[in-house]
């Protein structure tokens, strides 16, 4: 696991994702490489899991899914996004940046830990918010009433379309990327 983590950090660094400016530029649509890579990872993971299920290597019905609390998850995502655009890192890219000696990454990591501690210490204060809007456990195929194969192909199509759309939007707003 440690070796995979080191290799992942190395890949983040080589791709430029340990650069706070690159992460921040994503939110201004100046550099959409990060979401394009995320779309690629999601599509690859979906195809891989579906393929392993088809081959009988993995029983997809045995997979664990987190319960959905829609509004609290959206609020958490929004707060996480504010942190990313402000600090220029997510937790993984911050660790990769810290490994290269970037002090701003250390400040971000300290803030991340302090925020996590505050969340835990004051959980009774926002427990009602955290537990609101319970939606249970659901999957895309079940929610849409389609087969798992169709839902995987839908995810792949959205990933491809999203990647192309983001690249076109970046080009339209900011011109050709240097």
Tab-separated table of N, CA and C in Angstrom:
chain	number	residue	atom	x	y	z
A	1	UNK	N	0.832	-1.188	0.000
A	1	UNK	CA	0.000	0.000	0.000
A	1	UNK	C	0.879	1.256	0.000
A	2	UNK	N	1.931	1.230	0.802
A	2	UNK	CA	2.828	2.385	0.849
A	2	UNK	C	3.468	2.622	-0.519
A	3	UNK	N	3.896	1.554	-1.170
A	3	UNK	CA	4.499	1.688	-2.500
A	3	UNK	C	3.496	2.261	-3.498
A	4	UNK	N	2.252	1.782	-3.450
A	4	UNK	CA	1.226	2.327	-4.351
A	4	UNK	C	0.981	3.807	-4.056
A	5	UNK	N	0.980	4.180	-2.773
A	5	UNK	CA	0.816	5.582	-2.407
A	5	UNK	C	1.946	6.451	-2.933
A	6	UNK	N	3.157	5.949	-2.826
A	6	UNK	CA	4.314	6.690	-3.339
A	6	UNK	C	4.228	6.822	-4.857
A	7	UNK	N	3.853	5.743	-5.535
A	7	UNK	CA	3.703	5.800	-6.991
A	7	UNK	C	2.588	6.761	-7.401
A	8	UNK	N	1.487	6.758	-6.649
A	8	UNK	CA	0.391	7.672	-6.933
A	8	UNK	C	0.843	9.118	-6.746
A	9	UNK	N	1.558	9.393	-5.656
A	9	UNK	CA	2.083	10.731	-5.422
A	9	UNK	C	3.041	11.161	-6.518
A	10	UNK	N	3.879	10.232	-6.965
A	10	UNK	CA	4.807	10.519	-8.058
A	10	UNK	C	4.036	10.863	-9.331
A	11	UNK	N	2.980	10.094	-9.609
A	11	UNK	CA	2.161	10.365	-10.795
A	11	UNK	C	1.479	11.736	-10.681
A	12	UNK	N	0.980	12.073	-9.484
A	12	UNK	CA	0.377	13.392	-9.289
A	12	UNK	C	1.395	14.495	-9.567
A	13	UNK	N	2.588	14.313	-9.048
A	13	UNK	CA	3.640	15.306	-9.244
A	13	UNK	C	4.007	15.435	-10.717
A	14	UNK	N	4.208	14.321	-11.385
A	14	UNK	CA	4.587	14.335	-12.805
A	14	UNK	C	3.509	14.981	-13.678
A	15	UNK	N	2.246	14.789	-13.292
A	15	UNK	CA	1.137	15.370	-14.058
A	15	UNK	C	0.931	16.846	-13.746
A	16	UNK	N	1.647	17.357	-12.755
A	16	UNK	CA	1.501	18.753	-12.367
A	16	UNK	C	0.382	18.994	-11.374
A	17	UNK	N	-0.229	17.921	-10.864
A	17	UNK	CA	-1.370	18.066	-9.958
A	17	UNK	C	-0.947	18.421	-8.539
A	18	UNK	N	0.338	18.450	-8.258
A	18	UNK	CA	0.820	18.889	-6.947
A	18	UNK	C	1.153	20.376	-6.986
A	19	UNK	N	0.664	21.054	-8.008
A	19	UNK	CA	0.859	22.482	-8.186
A	19	UNK	C	-0.454	23.182	-7.849
A	20	UNK	N	-0.448	24.000	-6.814
A	20	UNK	CA	-1.668	24.674	-6.353
A	20	UNK	C	-2.300	25.520	-7.450
A	21	UNK	N	-1.481	26.120	-8.289
A	21	UNK	CA	-2.008	26.966	-9.367
A	21	UNK	C	-2.816	26.123	-10.363
A	22	UNK	N	-2.347	24.926	-10.670
A	22	UNK	CA	-3.051	24.064	-11.613
A	22	UNK	C	-4.422	23.668	-11.061
A	23	UNK	N	-4.473	23.329	-9.775
A	23	UNK	CA	-5.747	22.955	-9.150
A	23	UNK	C	-6.686	24.161	-9.141
A	24	UNK	N	-6.187	25.334	-8.736
A	24	UNK	CA	-7.022	26.531	-8.692
A	24	UNK	C	-7.522	26.920	-10.085
A	25	UNK	N	-6.682	26.765	-11.085
A	25	UNK	CA	-7.087	27.113	-12.452
A	25	UNK	C	-8.244	26.256	-12.952
A	26	UNK	N	-8.418	25.088	-12.350
A	26	UNK	CA	-9.552	24.236	-12.717
A	26	UNK	C	-10.862	24.961	-12.465
A	27	UNK	N	-10.960	25.655	-11.360
A	27	UNK	CA	-12.207	26.322	-10.974
A	27	UNK	C	-12.516	27.538	-11.837
A	28	UNK	N	-11.506	28.060	-12.524
A	28	UNK	CA	-11.708	29.188	-13.435
A	28	UNK	C	-11.803	28.712	-14.883
A	29	UNK	N	-11.772	27.387	-15.059
A	29	UNK	CA	-11.812	26.754	-16.386
A	29	UNK	C	-10.623	27.163	-17.252
A	30	UNK	N	-9.517	27.547	-16.605
A	30	UNK	CA	-8.292	27.873	-17.333
A	30	UNK	C	-7.499	26.616	-17.675
A	31	UNK	N	-7.640	25.583	-16.838
A	31	UNK	CA	-6.914	24.325	-17.031
A	31	UNK	C	-7.813	23.208	-16.520
A	32	UNK	N	-8.401	22.451	-17.426
A	32	UNK	CA	-9.388	21.434	-17.044
A	32	UNK	C	-8.798	20.025	-17.023
A	33	UNK	N	-7.483	19.918	-16.953
A	33	UNK	CA	-6.845	18.596	-16.929
A	33	UNK	C	-7.294	17.765	-15.724
A	34	UNK	N	-7.454	18.386	-14.563
A	34	UNK	CA	-7.822	17.640	-13.356
A	34	UNK	C	-9.195	16.980	-13.503
A	35	UNK	N	-10.263	17.712	-13.878
A	35	UNK	CA	-11.538	17.009	-14.042
A	35	UNK	C	-11.530	16.002	-15.183
A	36	UNK	N	-10.759	16.254	-16.219
A	36	UNK	CA	-10.672	15.279	-17.314
A	36	UNK	C	-10.040	13.982	-16.806
A	37	UNK	N	-9.006	14.094	-15.989
A	37	UNK	CA	-8.392	12.900	-15.397
A	37	UNK	C	-9.386	12.214	-14.456
A	38	UNK	N	-10.140	13.001	-13.691
A	38	UNK	CA	-11.152	12.410	-12.796
A	38	UNK	C	-12.218	11.674	-13.602
A	39	UNK	N	-12.699	12.292	-14.688
A	39	UNK	CA	-13.666	11.617	-15.559
A	39	UNK	C	-13.091	10.296	-16.077
A	40	UNK	N	-11.824	10.319	-16.473
A	40	UNK	CA	-11.169	9.110	-16.977
A	40	UNK	C	-11.097	8.040	-15.898
A	41	UNK	N	-10.763	8.435	-14.674
A	41	UNK	CA	-10.675	7.481	-13.562
A	41	UNK	C	-12.043	6.882	-13.247
A	42	UNK	N	-13.090	7.702	-13.250
A	42	UNK	CA	-14.437	7.215	-12.964
A	42	UNK	C	-14.884	6.233	-14.039
A	43	UNK	N	-14.673	6.588	-15.310
A	43	UNK	CA	-15.062	5.702	-16.412
A	43	UNK	C	-14.268	4.398	-16.367
A	44	UNK	N	-12.978	4.490	-16.108
A	44	UNK	CA	-12.137	3.286	-16.032
A	44	UNK	C	-12.573	2.396	-14.881
A	45	UNK	N	-12.835	2.992	-13.732
A	45	UNK	CA	-13.292	2.220	-12.570
A	45	UNK	C	-14.630	1.547	-12.828
A	46	UNK	N	-15.570	2.285	-13.431
A	46	UNK	CA	-16.891	1.720	-13.722
A	46	UNK	C	-16.777	0.557	-14.706
A	47	UNK	N	-16.023	0.765	-15.774
A	47	UNK	CA	-15.832	-0.313	-16.759
A	47	UNK	C	-15.109	-1.509	-16.138
A	48	UNK	N	-14.098	-1.227	-15.311
A	48	UNK	CA	-13.338	-2.304	-14.686
A	48	UNK	C	-14.184	-3.135	-13.744
A	49	UNK	N	-14.944	-2.480	-12.869
A	49	UNK	CA	-15.805	-3.219	-11.938
A	49	UNK	C	-16.887	-3.997	-12.683
A	50	UNK	N	-17.493	-3.381	-13.668
A	50	UNK	CA	-18.525	-4.056	-14.454
A	50	UNK	C	-17.928	-5.278	-15.161
A	51	UNK	N	-16.746	-5.089	-15.759
A	51	UNK	CA	-16.069	-6.208	-16.438
A	51	UNK	C	-15.725	-7.332	-15.477
A	52	UNK	N	-15.220	-6.999	-14.297
A	52	UNK	CA	-14.916	-8.030	-13.298
A	52	UNK	C	-16.179	-8.759	-12.868
A	53	UNK	N	-17.296	-8.026	-12.805
A	53	UNK	CA	-18.570	-8.657	-12.484
A	53	UNK	C	-19.016	-9.603	-13.578
A	54	UNK	N	-18.876	-9.193	-14.835
A	54	UNK	CA	-19.262	-10.040	-15.965
A	54	UNK	C	-18.419	-11.312	-16.032
A	55	UNK	N	-17.153	-11.187	-15.692
A	55	UNK	CA	-16.244	-12.339	-15.719
A	55	UNK	C	-16.417	-13.251	-14.511
A	56	UNK	N	-17.194	-12.811	-13.532
A	56	UNK	CA	-17.402	-13.617	-12.334
A	56	UNK	C	-16.285	-13.506	-11.320
A	57	UNK	N	-15.365	-12.583	-11.532
A	57	UNK	CA	-14.251	-12.383	-10.613
A	57	UNK	C	-14.723	-11.650	-9.357
A	58	UNK	N	-15.745	-10.800	-9.524
A	58	UNK	CA	-16.245	-10.001	-8.412
A	58	UNK	C	-17.770	-10.059	-8.404
A	59	UNK	N	-18.328	-10.252	-7.215
A	59	UNK	CA	-19.781	-10.252	-7.064
A	59	UNK	C	-20.201	-8.836	-6.690
A	60	UNK	N	-20.748	-8.097	-7.666
A	60	UNK	CA	-21.095	-6.694	-7.440
A	60	UNK	C	-22.191	-6.520	-6.398
A	61	UNK	N	-22.996	-7.546	-6.176
A	61	UNK	CA	-24.049	-7.433	-5.166
A	61	UNK	C	-23.462	-7.420	-3.746
A	62	UNK	N	-22.205	-7.808	-3.605
A	62	UNK	CA	-21.554	-7.826	-2.297
A	62	UNK	C	-20.814	-6.521	-1.987
A	63	UNK	N	-20.847	-5.571	-2.920
A	63	UNK	CA	-20.153	-4.303	-2.703
A	63	UNK	C	-20.889	-3.475	-1.664
A	64	UNK	N	-20.146	-2.737	-0.873
A	64	UNK	CA	-20.707	-1.873	0.149
A	64	UNK	C	-20.860	-0.461	-0.421
A	65	UNK	N	-21.996	0.144	-0.180
A	65	UNK	CA	-22.237	1.509	-0.614
A	65	UNK	C	-22.609	2.356	0.598
A	66	UNK	N	-22.077	3.547	0.649
A	66	UNK	CA	-22.430	4.472	1.718
A	66	UNK	C	-23.877	4.912	1.569
A	67	UNK	N	-24.499	5.206	2.700
A	67	UNK	CA	-25.838	5.770	2.664
A	67	UNK	C	-25.755	7.214	2.174
A	68	UNK	N	-26.808	7.663	1.520
A	68	UNK	CA	-26.836	8.999	0.949
A	68	UNK	C	-27.645	9.942	1.833
A	69	UNK	N	-27.018	11.042	2.180
A	69	UNK	CA	-27.666	12.166	2.850
A	69	UNK	C	-27.460	13.342	1.909
A	70	UNK	N	-28.417	13.566	1.018
A	70	UNK	CA	-28.203	14.409	-0.151
A	70	UNK	C	-27.744	15.832	0.183
A	71	UNK	N	-28.517	16.612	0.932
A	71	UNK	CA	-28.137	17.998	1.197
A	71	UNK	C	-26.861	18.117	2.026
A	72	UNK	N	-26.676	17.305	3.059
A	72	UNK	CA	-25.406	17.398	3.786
A	72	UNK	C	-24.195	17.052	2.906
A	73	UNK	N	-24.357	16.088	2.003
A	73	UNK	CA	-23.246	15.734	1.109
A	73	UNK	C	-22.962	16.865	0.122
A	74	UNK	N	-24.027	17.522	-0.355
A	74	UNK	CA	-23.832	18.657	-1.257
A	74	UNK	C	-23.156	19.813	-0.525
A	75	UNK	N	-23.564	20.067	0.719
A	75	UNK	CA	-22.939	21.115	1.520
A	75	UNK	C	-21.467	20.786	1.775
A	76	UNK	N	-21.187	19.538	2.139
A	76	UNK	CA	-19.802	19.119	2.356
A	76	UNK	C	-18.962	19.259	1.101
A	77	UNK	N	-19.522	18.897	-0.051
A	77	UNK	CA	-18.811	19.057	-1.314
A	77	UNK	C	-18.522	20.516	-1.627
A	78	UNK	N	-19.493	21.369	-1.318
A	78	UNK	CA	-19.309	22.802	-1.537
A	78	UNK	C	-18.181	23.338	-0.647
A	79	UNK	N	-18.192	22.975	0.631
A	79	UNK	CA	-17.145	23.416	1.556
A	79	UNK	C	-15.787	22.874	1.118
A	80	UNK	N	-15.760	21.609	0.705
A	80	UNK	CA	-14.516	21.002	0.213
A	80	UNK	C	-14.006	21.769	-1.012
A	81	UNK	N	-14.918	22.129	-1.919
A	81	UNK	CA	-14.539	22.882	-3.112
A	81	UNK	C	-13.995	24.256	-2.784
A	82	UNK	N	-14.605	24.922	-1.794
A	82	UNK	CA	-14.099	26.231	-1.356
A	82	UNK	C	-12.660	26.076	-0.845
A	83	UNK	N	-12.426	25.019	-0.076
A	83	UNK	CA	-11.073	24.760	0.424
A	83	UNK	C	-10.093	24.502	-0.705
A	84	UNK	N	-10.548	23.755	-1.718
A	84	UNK	CA	-9.653	23.463	-2.849
A	84	UNK	C	-9.306	24.716	-3.641
A	85	UNK	N	-10.305	25.547	-3.922
A	85	UNK	CA	-10.022	26.740	-4.722
A	85	UNK	C	-9.207	27.758	-3.920
A	86	UNK	N	-9.405	27.786	-2.600
A	86	UNK	CA	-8.658	28.718	-1.751
A	86	UNK	C	-7.221	28.235	-1.544
A	87	UNK	N	-7.077	26.955	-1.192
A	87	UNK	CA	-5.749	26.419	-0.901
A	87	UNK	C	-5.018	25.890	-2.119
A	88	UNK	N	-5.771	25.525	-3.154
A	88	UNK	CA	-5.151	25.009	-4.363
A	88	UNK	C	-4.806	23.524	-4.286
A	89	UNK	N	-5.306	22.854	-3.262
A	89	UNK	CA	-4.999	21.436	-3.098
A	89	UNK	C	-6.234	20.668	-2.647
A	90	UNK	N	-6.210	19.373	-2.897
A	90	UNK	CA	-7.076	18.438	-2.198
A	90	UNK	C	-6.129	17.671	-1.271
A	91	UNK	N	-6.631	16.842	-0.374
A	91	UNK	CA	-5.705	16.173	0.548
A	91	UNK	C	-4.593	15.382	-0.160
A	92	UNK	N	-4.915	14.665	-1.224
A	92	UNK	CA	-3.897	13.867	-1.917
A	92	UNK	C	-2.843	14.715	-2.593
A	93	UNK	N	-3.273	15.758	-3.291
A	93	UNK	CA	-2.299	16.604	-3.978
A	93	UNK	C	-1.467	17.397	-2.981
A	94	UNK	N	-2.046	17.714	-1.811
A	94	UNK	CA	-1.290	18.431	-0.782
A	94	UNK	C	-0.139	17.581	-0.257
A	95	UNK	N	-0.394	16.298	-0.041
A	95	UNK	CA	0.670	15.408	0.438
A	95	UNK	C	1.760	15.277	-0.622
A	96	UNK	N	1.343	15.151	-1.895
A	96	UNK	CA	2.340	15.065	-2.978
A	96	UNK	C	3.159	16.349	-3.048
A	97	UNK	N	2.512	17.496	-2.875
A	97	UNK	CA	3.225	18.777	-2.908
A	97	UNK	C	4.157	18.913	-1.708
A	98	UNK	N	3.700	18.454	-0.533
A	98	UNK	CA	4.535	18.515	0.661
A	98	UNK	C	5.805	17.688	0.467
A	99	UNK	N	5.671	16.561	-0.204
A	99	UNK	CA	6.834	15.699	-0.449
A	99	UNK	C	7.883	16.396	-1.313
A	100	UNK	N	7.460	17.420	-2.064
A	100	UNK	CA	8.412	18.177	-2.879
A	100	UNK	C	8.905	19.426	-2.159
A	101	UNK	N	8.469	19.609	-0.895
A	101	UNK	CA	8.965	20.710	-0.091
A	101	UNK	C	8.139	21.985	-0.139
A	102	UNK	N	6.927	21.925	-0.633
A	102	UNK	CA	6.095	23.129	-0.726
A	102	UNK	C	5.460	23.436	0.632
A	103	UNK	N	5.818	24.579	1.174
A	103	UNK	CA	5.352	24.991	2.500
A	103	UNK	C	3.853	25.270	2.499
A	104	UNK	N	3.312	25.826	1.408
A	104	UNK	CA	1.876	26.104	1.368
A	104	UNK	C	1.068	24.819	1.505
A	105	UNK	N	1.617	23.709	1.035
A	105	UNK	CA	0.944	22.418	1.191
A	105	UNK	C	0.889	22.016	2.668
A	106	UNK	N	1.951	22.294	3.405
A	106	UNK	CA	1.960	22.006	4.839
A	106	UNK	C	0.881	22.819	5.554
A	107	UNK	N	0.761	24.087	5.206
A	107	UNK	CA	-0.276	24.938	5.803
A	107	UNK	C	-1.657	24.373	5.485
A	108	UNK	N	-1.861	23.941	4.249
A	108	UNK	CA	-3.137	23.352	3.845
A	108	UNK	C	-3.429	22.088	4.649
A	109	UNK	N	-2.444	21.219	4.798
A	109	UNK	CA	-2.628	19.960	5.540
A	109	UNK	C	-2.953	20.244	7.007
A	110	UNK	N	-2.263	21.208	7.612
A	110	UNK	CA	-2.564	21.581	9.003
A	110	UNK	C	-4.009	22.076	9.101
A	111	UNK	N	-4.422	22.913	8.160
A	111	UNK	CA	-5.807	23.397	8.144
A	111	UNK	C	-6.808	22.268	7.959
A	112	UNK	N	-6.454	21.311	7.111
A	112	UNK	CA	-7.323	20.152	6.871
A	112	UNK	C	-7.507	19.353	8.167
A	113	UNK	N	-6.417	19.106	8.874
A	113	UNK	CA	-6.503	18.365	10.137
A	113	UNK	C	-7.263	19.149	11.206
A	114	UNK	N	-7.009	20.456	11.297
A	114	UNK	CA	-7.726	21.268	12.278
A	114	UNK	C	-9.228	21.294	11.970
A	115	UNK	N	-9.575	21.399	10.707
A	115	UNK	CA	-10.982	21.360	10.312
A	115	UNK	C	-11.624	20.023	10.637
A	116	UNK	N	-10.890	18.939	10.408
A	116	UNK	CA	-11.402	17.601	10.733
A	116	UNK	C	-11.611	17.438	12.229
A	117	UNK	N	-10.650	17.938	13.021
A	117	UNK	CA	-10.785	17.868	14.481
A	117	UNK	C	-11.977	18.699	14.954
A	118	UNK	N	-12.145	19.887	14.394
A	118	UNK	CA	-13.268	20.745	14.781
A	118	UNK	C	-14.589	20.075	14.416
A	119	UNK	N	-14.630	19.449	13.253
A	119	UNK	CA	-15.854	18.751	12.851
A	119	UNK	C	-16.198	17.662	13.862
A	120	UNK	N	-15.211	16.871	14.241
A	120	UNK	CA	-15.435	15.798	15.205
A	120	UNK	C	-15.764	16.305	16.595
A	121	UNK	N	-15.048	17.319	17.051
A	121	UNK	CA	-15.262	17.844	18.399
A	121	UNK	C	-16.627	18.506	18.563
A	122	UNK	N	-17.119	19.130	17.521
A	122	UNK	CA	-18.396	19.845	17.595
A	122	UNK	C	-19.518	19.114	16.862
A	123	UNK	N	-19.347	17.791	16.683
A	123	UNK	CA	-20.324	17.022	15.908
A	123	UNK	C	-21.731	17.120	16.494
A	124	UNK	N	-21.848	17.155	17.809
A	124	UNK	CA	-23.187	17.243	18.404
A	124	UNK	C	-23.894	18.522	17.983
A	125	UNK	N	-23.138	19.572	17.680
A	125	UNK	CA	-23.709	20.845	17.247
A	125	UNK	C	-24.389	20.708	15.876
A	126	UNK	N	-23.746	20.004	14.940
A	126	UNK	CA	-24.326	19.896	13.600
A	126	UNK	C	-24.775	18.494	13.238
A	127	UNK	N	-24.997	17.666	14.232
A	127	UNK	CA	-25.483	16.310	13.991
A	127	UNK	C	-26.792	16.306	13.191
A	128	UNK	N	-27.727	17.222	13.530
A	128	UNK	CA	-29.003	17.273	12.824
A	128	UNK	C	-28.813	17.615	11.345
A	129	UNK	N	-27.878	18.514	11.061
A	129	UNK	CA	-27.587	18.860	9.662
A	129	UNK	C	-26.956	17.656	8.967
A	130	UNK	N	-25.999	17.029	9.632
A	130	UNK	CA	-25.256	15.903	9.065
A	130	UNK	C	-26.181	14.733	8.724
A	131	UNK	N	-27.194	14.504	9.533
A	131	UNK	CA	-28.082	13.359	9.357
A	131	UNK	C	-29.344	13.700	8.554
A	132	UNK	N	-29.461	14.913	8.060
A	132	UNK	CA	-30.671	15.346	7.345
A	132	UNK	C	-30.747	14.738	5.951
A	133	UNK	N	-31.945	14.708	5.409
A	133	UNK	CA	-32.215	14.326	4.019
A	133	UNK	C	-31.681	12.936	3.669
A	134	UNK	N	-31.964	11.970	4.543
A	134	UNK	CA	-31.529	10.589	4.328
A	134	UNK	C	-32.222	10.017	3.098
A	135	UNK	N	-31.436	9.457	2.185
A	135	UNK	CA	-31.968	8.864	0.959
A	135	UNK	C	-31.709	7.370	0.876
A	136	UNK	N	-31.059	6.820	1.881
A	136	UNK	CA	-30.759	5.394	1.856
A	136	UNK	C	-29.587	5.080	0.939
A	137	UNK	N	-29.447	3.822	0.622
A	137	UNK	CA	-28.395	3.370	-0.283
A	137	UNK	C	-29.022	3.155	-1.647
A	138	UNK	N	-28.429	3.756	-2.660
A	138	UNK	CA	-28.938	3.535	-4.009
A	138	UNK	C	-27.803	3.615	-5.015
A	139	UNK	N	-28.054	3.001	-6.141
A	139	UNK	CA	-27.097	3.034	-7.250
A	139	UNK	C	-27.778	3.692	-8.437
A	140	UNK	N	-26.998	4.165	-9.365
A	140	UNK	CA	-27.522	4.855	-10.535
A	140	UNK	C	-28.468	3.965	-11.337
A	141	UNK	N	-28.080	2.703	-11.551
A	141	UNK	CA	-28.936	1.810	-12.331
A	141	UNK	C	-30.283	1.600	-11.658
A	142	UNK	N	-30.283	1.460	-10.339
A	142	UNK	CA	-31.527	1.277	-9.601
A	142	UNK	C	-32.371	2.552	-9.614
A	143	UNK	N	-31.727	3.700	-9.443
A	143	UNK	CA	-32.453	4.974	-9.411
A	143	UNK	C	-33.111	5.272	-10.760
A	144	UNK	N	-32.440	4.905	-11.859
A	144	UNK	CA	-32.971	5.179	-13.195
A	144	UNK	C	-33.799	4.020	-13.751
A	145	UNK	N	-33.775	2.868	-13.065
A	145	UNK	CA	-34.525	1.713	-13.533
A	145	UNK	C	-33.965	1.118	-14.818
A	146	UNK	N	-32.632	1.118	-14.935
A	146	UNK	CA	-31.974	0.566	-16.126
A	146	UNK	C	-30.995	-0.520	-15.696
A	147	UNK	N	-30.476	-1.255	-16.659
A	147	UNK	CA	-29.513	-2.313	-16.332
A	147	UNK	C	-28.192	-1.688	-15.889
A	148	UNK	N	-27.396	-2.476	-15.185
A	148	UNK	CA	-26.102	-1.967	-14.725
A	148	UNK	C	-25.184	-1.681	-15.915
A	149	UNK	N	-25.275	-2.506	-16.947
A	149	UNK	CA	-24.460	-2.267	-18.148
A	149	UNK	C	-24.814	-0.951	-18.818
A	150	UNK	N	-26.110	-0.663	-18.916
A	150	UNK	CA	-26.549	0.604	-19.505
A	150	UNK	C	-26.090	1.777	-18.652
A	151	UNK	N	-26.148	1.627	-17.335
A	151	UNK	CA	-25.717	2.728	-16.463
A	151	UNK	C	-24.207	2.948	-16.587
A	152	UNK	N	-23.431	1.876	-16.735
A	152	UNK	CA	-21.982	2.026	-16.918
A	152	UNK	C	-21.700	2.753	-18.229
A	153	UNK	N	-22.395	2.365	-19.280
A	153	UNK	CA	-22.194	3.035	-20.568
A	153	UNK	C	-22.633	4.498	-20.501
A	154	UNK	N	-23.669	4.787	-19.719
A	154	UNK	CA	-24.102	6.163	-19.515
A	154	UNK	C	-23.022	6.965	-18.793
A	155	UNK	N	-22.438	6.378	-17.767
A	155	UNK	CA	-21.351	7.048	-17.039
A	155	UNK	C	-20.172	7.322	-17.964
A	156	UNK	N	-19.810	6.343	-18.785
A	156	UNK	CA	-18.701	6.522	-19.729
A	156	UNK	C	-19.031	7.624	-20.736
A	157	UNK	N	-20.265	7.643	-21.231
A	157	UNK	CA	-20.675	8.673	-22.196
A	157	UNK	C	-20.627	10.062	-21.554
A	158	UNK	N	-21.089	10.176	-20.314
A	158	UNK	CA	-21.042	11.466	-19.616
A	158	UNK	C	-19.582	11.881	-19.394
A	159	UNK	N	-18.728	10.930	-19.051
A	159	UNK	CA	-17.305	11.234	-18.840
A	159	UNK	C	-16.656	11.731	-20.128
A	160	UNK	N	-16.936	11.062	-21.218
A	160	UNK	CA	-16.362	11.486	-22.505
A	160	UNK	C	-16.934	12.842	-22.909
A	161	UNK	N	-18.257	12.976	-22.825
A	161	UNK	CA	-18.880	14.248	-23.178
A	161	UNK	C	-18.431	15.386	-22.284
A	162	UNK	N	-18.315	15.109	-20.980
A	162	UNK	CA	-17.852	16.124	-20.042
A	162	UNK	C	-16.427	16.553	-20.333
A	163	UNK	N	-15.573	15.598	-20.655
A	163	UNK	CA	-14.175	15.916	-20.968
A	163	UNK	C	-14.082	16.778	-22.222
A	164	UNK	N	-14.789	16.372	-23.260
A	164	UNK	CA	-14.771	17.144	-24.510
A	164	UNK	C	-15.366	18.527	-24.280
A	165	UNK	N	-16.483	18.580	-23.562
A	165	UNK	CA	-17.126	19.861	-23.289
A	165	UNK	C	-16.244	20.801	-22.487
A	166	UNK	N	-15.591	20.283	-21.450
A	166	UNK	CA	-14.705	21.121	-20.645
A	166	UNK	C	-13.526	21.636	-21.465
A	167	UNK	N	-12.956	20.769	-22.288
A	167	UNK	CA	-11.829	21.194	-23.136
A	167	UNK	C	-12.271	22.290	-24.108
A	168	UNK	N	-13.468	22.126	-24.694
A	168	UNK	CA	-13.981	23.143	-25.624
A	168	UNK	C	-14.262	24.455	-24.898
A	169	UNK	N	-14.839	24.362	-23.695
A	169	UNK	CA	-15.132	25.554	-22.906
A	169	UNK	C	-13.852	26.282	-22.513
A	170	UNK	N	-12.852	25.524	-22.105
A	170	UNK	CA	-11.552	26.127	-21.769
A	170	UNK	C	-10.993	26.865	-22.978
A	171	UNK	N	-11.035	26.219	-24.130
A	171	UNK	CA	-10.498	26.830	-25.341
A	171	UNK	C	-11.289	28.090	-25.701
A	172	UNK	N	-12.612	28.046	-25.578
A	172	UNK	CA	-13.440	29.196	-25.917
A	172	UNK	C	-13.173	30.371	-24.966
A	173	UNK	N	-13.040	30.074	-23.664
A	173	UNK	CA	-12.851	31.139	-22.675
A	173	UNK	C	-11.437	31.690	-22.631
A	174	UNK	N	-10.454	30.815	-22.803
A	174	UNK	CA	-9.066	31.223	-22.556
A	174	UNK	C	-8.128	31.020	-23.743
A	175	UNK	N	-8.649	30.545	-24.859
A	175	UNK	CA	-7.792	30.291	-26.016
A	175	UNK	C	-7.047	28.982	-25.871
A	176	UNK	N	-6.156	28.731	-26.771
A	176	UNK	CA	-5.379	27.483	-26.772
A	176	UNK	C	-4.483	27.430	-25.539
A	177	UNK	N	-4.493	26.278	-24.856
A	177	UNK	CA	-3.646	26.094	-23.675
A	177	UNK	C	-2.189	26.019	-24.106
A	178	UNK	N	-1.337	26.721	-23.376
A	178	UNK	CA	0.099	26.739	-23.733
A	178	UNK	C	0.798	25.487	-23.297
